[in-house]
PDB file of C-alpha atoms in Angstrom:
ATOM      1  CA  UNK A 493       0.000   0.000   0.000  1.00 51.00           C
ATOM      2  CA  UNK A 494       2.379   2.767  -1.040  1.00 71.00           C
ATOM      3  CA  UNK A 495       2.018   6.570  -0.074  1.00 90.00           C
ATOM      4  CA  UNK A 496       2.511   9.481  -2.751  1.00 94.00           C
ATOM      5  CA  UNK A 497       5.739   8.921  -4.622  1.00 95.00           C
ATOM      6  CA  UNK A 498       7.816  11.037  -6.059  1.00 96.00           C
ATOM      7  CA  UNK A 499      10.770  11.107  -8.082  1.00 96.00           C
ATOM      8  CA  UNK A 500      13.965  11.892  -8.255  1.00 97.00           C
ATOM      9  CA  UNK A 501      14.003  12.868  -4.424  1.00 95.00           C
ATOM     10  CA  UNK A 502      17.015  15.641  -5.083  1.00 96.00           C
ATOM     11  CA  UNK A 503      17.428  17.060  -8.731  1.00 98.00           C
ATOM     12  CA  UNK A 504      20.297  19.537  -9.626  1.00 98.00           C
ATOM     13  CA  UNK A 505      20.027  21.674 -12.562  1.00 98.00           C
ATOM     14  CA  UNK A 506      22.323  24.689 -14.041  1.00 97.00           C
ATOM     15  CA  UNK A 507      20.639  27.531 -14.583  1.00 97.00           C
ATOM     16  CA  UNK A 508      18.463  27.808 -17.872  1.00 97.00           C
ATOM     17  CA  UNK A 509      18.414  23.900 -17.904  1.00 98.00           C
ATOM     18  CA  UNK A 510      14.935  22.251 -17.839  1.00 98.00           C
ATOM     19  CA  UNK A 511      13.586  20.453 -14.599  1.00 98.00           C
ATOM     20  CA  UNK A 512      10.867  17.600 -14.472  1.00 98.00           C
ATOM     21  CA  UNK A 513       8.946  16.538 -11.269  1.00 98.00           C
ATOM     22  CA  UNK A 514       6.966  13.120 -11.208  1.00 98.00           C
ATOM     23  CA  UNK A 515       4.195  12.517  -8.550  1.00 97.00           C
ATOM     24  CA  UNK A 516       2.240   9.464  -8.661  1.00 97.00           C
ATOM     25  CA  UNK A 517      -0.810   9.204  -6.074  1.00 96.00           C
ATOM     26  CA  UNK A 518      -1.969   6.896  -3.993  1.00 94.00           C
ATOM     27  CA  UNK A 519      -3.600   3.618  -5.227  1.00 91.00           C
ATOM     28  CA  UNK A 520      -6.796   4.830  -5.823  1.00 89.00           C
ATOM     29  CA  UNK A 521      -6.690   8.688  -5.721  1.00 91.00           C
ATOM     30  CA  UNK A 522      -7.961  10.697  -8.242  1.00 91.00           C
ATOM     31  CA  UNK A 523      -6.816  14.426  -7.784  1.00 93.00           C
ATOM     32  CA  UNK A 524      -3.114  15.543  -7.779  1.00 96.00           C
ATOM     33  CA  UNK A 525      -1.641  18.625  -5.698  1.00 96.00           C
ATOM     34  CA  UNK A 526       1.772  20.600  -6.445  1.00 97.00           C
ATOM     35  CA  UNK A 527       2.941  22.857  -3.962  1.00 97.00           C
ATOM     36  CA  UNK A 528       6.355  24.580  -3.226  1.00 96.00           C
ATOM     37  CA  UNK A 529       8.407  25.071  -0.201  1.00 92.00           C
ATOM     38  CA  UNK A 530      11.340  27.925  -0.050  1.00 89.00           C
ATOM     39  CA  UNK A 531      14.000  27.505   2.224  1.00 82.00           C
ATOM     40  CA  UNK A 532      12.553  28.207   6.171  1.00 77.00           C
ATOM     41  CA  UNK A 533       8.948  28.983   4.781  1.00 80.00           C
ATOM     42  CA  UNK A 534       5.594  27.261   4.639  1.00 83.00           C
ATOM     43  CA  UNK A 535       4.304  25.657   1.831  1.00 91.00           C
ATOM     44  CA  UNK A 536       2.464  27.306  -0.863  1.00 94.00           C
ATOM     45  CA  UNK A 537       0.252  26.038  -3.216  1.00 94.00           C
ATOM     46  CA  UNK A 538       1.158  25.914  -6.680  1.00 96.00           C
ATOM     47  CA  UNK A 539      -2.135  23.867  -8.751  1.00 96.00           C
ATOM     48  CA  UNK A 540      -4.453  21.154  -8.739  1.00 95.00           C
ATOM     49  CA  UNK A 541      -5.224  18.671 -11.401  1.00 95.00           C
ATOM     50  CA  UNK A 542      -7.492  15.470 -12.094  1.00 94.00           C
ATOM     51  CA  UNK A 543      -6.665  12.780 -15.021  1.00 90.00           C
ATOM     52  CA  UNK A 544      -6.081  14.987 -17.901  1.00 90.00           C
ATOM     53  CA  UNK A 545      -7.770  18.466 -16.603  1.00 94.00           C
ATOM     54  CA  UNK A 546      -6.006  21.571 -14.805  1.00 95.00           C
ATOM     55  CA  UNK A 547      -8.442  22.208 -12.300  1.00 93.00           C
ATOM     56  CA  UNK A 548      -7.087  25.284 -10.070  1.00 93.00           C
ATOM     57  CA  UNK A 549      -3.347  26.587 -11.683  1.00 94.00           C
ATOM     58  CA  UNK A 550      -3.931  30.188  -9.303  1.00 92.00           C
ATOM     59  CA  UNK A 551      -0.574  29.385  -7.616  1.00 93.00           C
ATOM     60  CA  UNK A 552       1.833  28.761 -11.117  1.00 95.00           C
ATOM     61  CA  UNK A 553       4.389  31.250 -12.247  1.00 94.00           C
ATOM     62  CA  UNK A 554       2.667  32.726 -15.518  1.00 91.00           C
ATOM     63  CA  UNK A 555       5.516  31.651 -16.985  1.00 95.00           C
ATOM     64  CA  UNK A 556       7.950  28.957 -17.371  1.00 97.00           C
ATOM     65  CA  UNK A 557       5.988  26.403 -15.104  1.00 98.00           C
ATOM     66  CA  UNK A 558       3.459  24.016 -16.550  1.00 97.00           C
ATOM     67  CA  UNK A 559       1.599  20.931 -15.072  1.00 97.00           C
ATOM     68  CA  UNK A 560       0.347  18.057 -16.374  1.00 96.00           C
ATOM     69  CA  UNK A 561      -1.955  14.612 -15.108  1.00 96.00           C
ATOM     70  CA  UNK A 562      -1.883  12.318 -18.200  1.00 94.00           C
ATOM     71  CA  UNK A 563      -4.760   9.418 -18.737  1.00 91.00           C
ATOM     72  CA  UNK A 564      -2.164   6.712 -18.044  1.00 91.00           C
ATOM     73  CA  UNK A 565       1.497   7.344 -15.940  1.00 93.00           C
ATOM     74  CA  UNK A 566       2.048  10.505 -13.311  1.00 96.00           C
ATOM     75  CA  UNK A 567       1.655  13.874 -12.479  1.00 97.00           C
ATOM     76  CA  UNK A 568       4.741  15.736 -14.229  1.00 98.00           C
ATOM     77  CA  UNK A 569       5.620  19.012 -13.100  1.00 98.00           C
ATOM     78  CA  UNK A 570       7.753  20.583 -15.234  1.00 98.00           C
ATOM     79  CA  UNK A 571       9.660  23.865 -15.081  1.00 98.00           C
ATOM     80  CA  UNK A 572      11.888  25.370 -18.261  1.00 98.00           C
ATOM     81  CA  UNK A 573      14.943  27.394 -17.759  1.00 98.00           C
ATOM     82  CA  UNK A 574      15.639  27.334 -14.714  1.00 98.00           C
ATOM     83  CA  UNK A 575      16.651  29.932 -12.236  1.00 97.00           C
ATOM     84  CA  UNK A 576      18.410  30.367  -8.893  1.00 95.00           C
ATOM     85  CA  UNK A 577      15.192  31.130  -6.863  1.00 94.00           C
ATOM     86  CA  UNK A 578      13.955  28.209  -8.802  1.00 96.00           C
ATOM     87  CA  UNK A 579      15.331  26.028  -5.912  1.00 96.00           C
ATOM     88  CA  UNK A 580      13.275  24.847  -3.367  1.00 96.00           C
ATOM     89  CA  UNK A 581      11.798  21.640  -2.339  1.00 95.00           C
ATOM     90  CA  UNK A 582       8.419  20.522  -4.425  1.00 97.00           C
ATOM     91  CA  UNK A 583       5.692  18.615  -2.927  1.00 96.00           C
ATOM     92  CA  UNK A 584       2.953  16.291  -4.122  1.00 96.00           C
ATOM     93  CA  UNK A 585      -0.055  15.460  -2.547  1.00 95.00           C
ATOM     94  CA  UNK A 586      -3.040  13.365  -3.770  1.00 94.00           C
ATOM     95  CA  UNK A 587      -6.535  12.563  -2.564  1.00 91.00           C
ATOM     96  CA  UNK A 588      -9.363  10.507  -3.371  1.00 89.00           C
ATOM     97  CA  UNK A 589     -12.110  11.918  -5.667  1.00 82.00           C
ATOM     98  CA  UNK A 590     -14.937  12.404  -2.788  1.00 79.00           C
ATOM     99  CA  UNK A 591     -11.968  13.231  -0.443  1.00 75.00           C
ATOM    100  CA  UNK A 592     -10.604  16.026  -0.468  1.00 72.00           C
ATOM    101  CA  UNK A 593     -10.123  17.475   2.488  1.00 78.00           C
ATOM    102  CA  UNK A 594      -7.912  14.636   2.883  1.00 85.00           C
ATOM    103  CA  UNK A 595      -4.155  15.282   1.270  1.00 90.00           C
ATOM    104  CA  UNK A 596      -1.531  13.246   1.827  1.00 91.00           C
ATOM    105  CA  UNK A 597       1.915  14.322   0.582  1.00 93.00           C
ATOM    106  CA  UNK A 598       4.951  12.615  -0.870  1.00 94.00           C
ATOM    107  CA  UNK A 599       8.600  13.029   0.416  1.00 92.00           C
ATOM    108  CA  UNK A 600       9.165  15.788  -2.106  1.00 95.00           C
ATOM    109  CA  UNK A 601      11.906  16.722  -4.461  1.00 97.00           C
ATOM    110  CA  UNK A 602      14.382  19.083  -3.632  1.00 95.00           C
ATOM    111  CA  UNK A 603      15.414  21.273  -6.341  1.00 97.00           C
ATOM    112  CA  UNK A 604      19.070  22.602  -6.518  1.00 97.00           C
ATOM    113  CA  UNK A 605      19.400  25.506  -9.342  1.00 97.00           C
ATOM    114  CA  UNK A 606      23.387  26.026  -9.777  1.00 96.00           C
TER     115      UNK A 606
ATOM    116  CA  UNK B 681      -5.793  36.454   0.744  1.00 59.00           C
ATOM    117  CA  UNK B 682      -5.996  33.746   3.083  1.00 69.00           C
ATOM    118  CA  UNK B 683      -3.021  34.802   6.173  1.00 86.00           C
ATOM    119  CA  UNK B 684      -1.869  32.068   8.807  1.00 92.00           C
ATOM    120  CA  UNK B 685       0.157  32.707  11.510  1.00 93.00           C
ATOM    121  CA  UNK B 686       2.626  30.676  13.798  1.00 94.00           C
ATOM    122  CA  UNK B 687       5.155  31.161  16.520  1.00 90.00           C
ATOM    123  CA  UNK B 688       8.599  29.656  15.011  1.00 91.00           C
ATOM    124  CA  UNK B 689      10.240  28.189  17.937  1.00 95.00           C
ATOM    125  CA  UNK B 690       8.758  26.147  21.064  1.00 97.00           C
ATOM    126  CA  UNK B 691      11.158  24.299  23.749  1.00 97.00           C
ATOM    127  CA  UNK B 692       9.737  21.862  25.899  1.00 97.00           C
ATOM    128  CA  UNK B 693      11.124  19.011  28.323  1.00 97.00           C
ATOM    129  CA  UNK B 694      11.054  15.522  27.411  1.00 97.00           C
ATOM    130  CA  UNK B 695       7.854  14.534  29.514  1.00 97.00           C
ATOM    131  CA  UNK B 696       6.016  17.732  29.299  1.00 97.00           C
ATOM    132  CA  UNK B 697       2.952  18.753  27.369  1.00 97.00           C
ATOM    133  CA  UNK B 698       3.539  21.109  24.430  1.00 97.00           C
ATOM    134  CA  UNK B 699       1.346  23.674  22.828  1.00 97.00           C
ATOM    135  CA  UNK B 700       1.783  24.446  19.148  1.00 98.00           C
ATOM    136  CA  UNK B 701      -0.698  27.905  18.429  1.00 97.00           C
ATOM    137  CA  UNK B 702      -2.414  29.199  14.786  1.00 96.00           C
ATOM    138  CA  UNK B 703      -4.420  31.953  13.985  1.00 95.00           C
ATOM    139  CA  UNK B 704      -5.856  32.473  10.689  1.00 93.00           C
ATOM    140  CA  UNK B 705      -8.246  35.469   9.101  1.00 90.00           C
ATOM    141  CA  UNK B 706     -10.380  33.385   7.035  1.00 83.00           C
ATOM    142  CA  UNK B 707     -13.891  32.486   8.888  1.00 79.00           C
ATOM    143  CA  UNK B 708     -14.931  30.651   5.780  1.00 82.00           C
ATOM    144  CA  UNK B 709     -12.173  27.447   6.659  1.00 82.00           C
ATOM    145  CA  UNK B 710     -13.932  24.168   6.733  1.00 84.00           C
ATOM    146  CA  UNK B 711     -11.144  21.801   7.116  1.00 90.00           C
ATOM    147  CA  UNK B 712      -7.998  22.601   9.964  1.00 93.00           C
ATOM    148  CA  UNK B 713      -5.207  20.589   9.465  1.00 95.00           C
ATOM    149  CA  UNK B 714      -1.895  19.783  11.686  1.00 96.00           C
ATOM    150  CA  UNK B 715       1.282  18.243   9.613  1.00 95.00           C
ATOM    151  CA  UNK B 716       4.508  17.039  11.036  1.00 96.00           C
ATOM    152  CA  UNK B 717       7.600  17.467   8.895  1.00 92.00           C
ATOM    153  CA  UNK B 718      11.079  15.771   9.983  1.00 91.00           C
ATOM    154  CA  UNK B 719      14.281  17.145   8.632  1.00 85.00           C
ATOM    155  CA  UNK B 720      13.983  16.326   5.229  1.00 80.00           C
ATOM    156  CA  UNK B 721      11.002  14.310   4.766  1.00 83.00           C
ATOM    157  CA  UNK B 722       7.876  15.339   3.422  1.00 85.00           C
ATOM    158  CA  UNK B 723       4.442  16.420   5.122  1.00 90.00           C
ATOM    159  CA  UNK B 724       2.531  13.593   7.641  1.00 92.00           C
ATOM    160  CA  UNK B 725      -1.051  14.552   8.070  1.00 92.00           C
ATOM    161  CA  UNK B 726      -1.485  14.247  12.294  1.00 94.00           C
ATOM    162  CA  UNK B 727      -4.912  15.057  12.753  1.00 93.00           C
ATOM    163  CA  UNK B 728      -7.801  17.751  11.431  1.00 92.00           C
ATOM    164  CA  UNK B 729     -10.757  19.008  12.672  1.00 92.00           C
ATOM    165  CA  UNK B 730     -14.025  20.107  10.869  1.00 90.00           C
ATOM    166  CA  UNK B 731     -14.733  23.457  11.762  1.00 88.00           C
ATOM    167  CA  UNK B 732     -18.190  22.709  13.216  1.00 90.00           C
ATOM    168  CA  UNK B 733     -16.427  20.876  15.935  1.00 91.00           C
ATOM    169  CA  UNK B 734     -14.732  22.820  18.923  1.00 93.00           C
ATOM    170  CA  UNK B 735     -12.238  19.782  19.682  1.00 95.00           C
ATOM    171  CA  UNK B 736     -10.881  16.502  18.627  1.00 95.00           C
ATOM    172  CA  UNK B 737      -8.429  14.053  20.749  1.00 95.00           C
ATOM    173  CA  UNK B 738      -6.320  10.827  19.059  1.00 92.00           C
ATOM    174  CA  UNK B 739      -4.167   9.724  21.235  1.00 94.00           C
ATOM    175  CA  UNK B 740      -1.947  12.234  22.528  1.00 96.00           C
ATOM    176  CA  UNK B 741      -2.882  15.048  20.622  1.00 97.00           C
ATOM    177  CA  UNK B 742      -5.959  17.021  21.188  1.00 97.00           C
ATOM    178  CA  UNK B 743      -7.102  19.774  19.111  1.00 97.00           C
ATOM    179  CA  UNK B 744      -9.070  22.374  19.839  1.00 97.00           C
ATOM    180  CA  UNK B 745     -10.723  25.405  17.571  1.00 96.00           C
ATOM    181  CA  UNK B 746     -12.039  28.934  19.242  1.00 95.00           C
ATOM    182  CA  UNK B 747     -13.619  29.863  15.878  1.00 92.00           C
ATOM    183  CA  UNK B 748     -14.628  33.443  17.437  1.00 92.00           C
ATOM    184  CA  UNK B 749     -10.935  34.458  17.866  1.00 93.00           C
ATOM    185  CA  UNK B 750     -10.289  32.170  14.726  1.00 93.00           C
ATOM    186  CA  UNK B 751      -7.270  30.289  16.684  1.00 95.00           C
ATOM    187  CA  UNK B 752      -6.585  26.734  16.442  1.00 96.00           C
ATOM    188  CA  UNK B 753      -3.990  24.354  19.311  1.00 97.00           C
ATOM    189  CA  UNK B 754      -2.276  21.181  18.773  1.00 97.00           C
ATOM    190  CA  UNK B 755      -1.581  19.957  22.570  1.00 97.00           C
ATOM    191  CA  UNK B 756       1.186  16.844  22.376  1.00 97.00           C
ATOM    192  CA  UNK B 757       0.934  15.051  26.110  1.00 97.00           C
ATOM    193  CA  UNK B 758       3.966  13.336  27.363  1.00 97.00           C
ATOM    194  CA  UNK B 759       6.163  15.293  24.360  1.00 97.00           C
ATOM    195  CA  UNK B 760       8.793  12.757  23.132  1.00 96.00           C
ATOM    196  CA  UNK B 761      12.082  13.764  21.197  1.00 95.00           C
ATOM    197  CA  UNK B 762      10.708  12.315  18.666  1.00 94.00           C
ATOM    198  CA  UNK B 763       8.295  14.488  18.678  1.00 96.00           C
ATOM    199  CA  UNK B 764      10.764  17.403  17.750  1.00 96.00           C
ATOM    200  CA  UNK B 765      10.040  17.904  14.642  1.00 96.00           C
ATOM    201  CA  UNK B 766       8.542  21.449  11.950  1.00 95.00           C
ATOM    202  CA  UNK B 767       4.453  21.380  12.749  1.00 97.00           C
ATOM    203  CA  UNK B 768       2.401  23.179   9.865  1.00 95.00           C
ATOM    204  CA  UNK B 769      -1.174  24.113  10.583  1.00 95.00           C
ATOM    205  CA  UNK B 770      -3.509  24.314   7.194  1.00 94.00           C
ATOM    206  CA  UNK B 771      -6.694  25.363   6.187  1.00 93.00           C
ATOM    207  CA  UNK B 772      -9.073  24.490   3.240  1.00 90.00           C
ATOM    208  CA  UNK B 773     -11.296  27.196   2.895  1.00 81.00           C
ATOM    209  CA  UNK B 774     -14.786  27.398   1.000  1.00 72.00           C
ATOM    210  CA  UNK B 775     -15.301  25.058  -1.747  1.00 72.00           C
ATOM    211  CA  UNK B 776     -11.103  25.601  -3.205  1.00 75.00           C
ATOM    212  CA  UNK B 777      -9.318  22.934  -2.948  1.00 81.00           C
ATOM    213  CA  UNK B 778      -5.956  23.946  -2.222  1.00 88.00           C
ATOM    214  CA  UNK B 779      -4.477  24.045   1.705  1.00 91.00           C
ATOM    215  CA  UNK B 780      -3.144  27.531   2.582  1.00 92.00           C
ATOM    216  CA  UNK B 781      -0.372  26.666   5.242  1.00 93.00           C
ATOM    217  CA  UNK B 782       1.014  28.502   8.517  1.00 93.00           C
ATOM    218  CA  UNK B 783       4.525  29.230   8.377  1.00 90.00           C
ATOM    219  CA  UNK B 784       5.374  26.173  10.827  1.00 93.00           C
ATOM    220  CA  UNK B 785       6.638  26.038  14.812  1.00 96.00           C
ATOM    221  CA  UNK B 786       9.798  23.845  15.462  1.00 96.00           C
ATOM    222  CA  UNK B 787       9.339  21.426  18.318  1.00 97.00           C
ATOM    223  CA  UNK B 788      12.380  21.129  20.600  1.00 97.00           C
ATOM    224  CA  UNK B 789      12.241  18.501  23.235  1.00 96.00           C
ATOM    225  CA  UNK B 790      15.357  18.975  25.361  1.00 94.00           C
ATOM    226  CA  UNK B 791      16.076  15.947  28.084  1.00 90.00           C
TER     227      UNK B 791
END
């Protein structure tokens, strides 16, 4: 019964380079959750997405950041020329389609912009 | 906007109860979560309330919600060092989806 995984767990990137994010739910949830943690802050929430629709995006950078849920495989979130304040550790959380006040998160992916 | 507020630091003997505070500004929260996040590891859901209830116990944790001052407690008993840890409060307001989070309090349990 595995929790929300994501992959790669750390992920360096030069400046300008591309960075993707994979998130796959829990067995049986429905709705995907990206959300972004700076360095000593809180998390803030970046968008939420169901098999193949973008559901609530108010939290994206307007530019360079784009998410996707595909029919079949996971989440990708996926973020194109990167930059230093770029870094920061990305979290996934899913829930089930009649839950969701219910999120449960994966371990993240920290994000290292050199 | 949605604005959640925590102290940053709380010390508390091994053995002793601790107190982690939130206040928000949105009276429109339905869900109030607590998370626990361990150096480097993501988010684990501890407990939420529903905000018609005033207060919810599992275990050692109790939580209560004073939804006239709009301030929500996470009460550990018997705190462990393994307790010490980053706790996040989090609401889900209205009908959105999305969890607006509290800064986070780090739990120090000296010995």
């Amino acid at each position: 019964n595995a929790g929300v995984m994501q992959n790669p767990r750390h992920l360096v990137r030069r400046r300008g380079q591309e960075a993707r994010l994979r998130c796959s739910p829990m067995k049986g949830h429905s709705h995907v959750y990206w959300y972004r943690q700076l360095p000593e802050e809180g998390l803030k929430f970046m968008v939420y997405l169901q098999k193949e629709n973008i559901i609530d995006e108010s939290g994206m950078p307007k530019e360079r950041f784009s998410a996707e849920f595909p029919k079949e495989g996971p989440s990708i979130l996926r973020i194109q020329q990167v930059v230093r304040g770029d870094s920061a550790a990305y979290f996934c959380a899913s829930s089930a389609r009649d839950r969701e006040g219910e999120q449960y998160f994966g371990p993240g992916t920290r994000l290292t912009v050199t | 906007g949605e604005d959640v507020e925590q102290s940053l630091f709380l010390s508390v003997r091994e053995g002793d109860s601790s107190v982690i505070n939130c206040t928000y500004t949105d009276s429109s929260s339905t869900y109030l979560y607590w998370y626990k996040q361990e150096p480097g590891a993501g988010l684990q859901l501890l407990t939420y309330i529903f905000s018609n209830m005033d207060m919810k116990q599992d275990q050692r944790l109790t939580v209560l919600l004073n939804k006239k001052d709009k301030h929500l407690s996470l009460r550990i008993a018997d705190t462990q060092t393994g307790d010490s840890a980053i706790y996040f409060c989090a609401l889900k307001t209205g009908t959105a989806s999305k969890l607006t989070f509290g800064t986070g309090t780090r739990l120090q349990v000296t010995l």
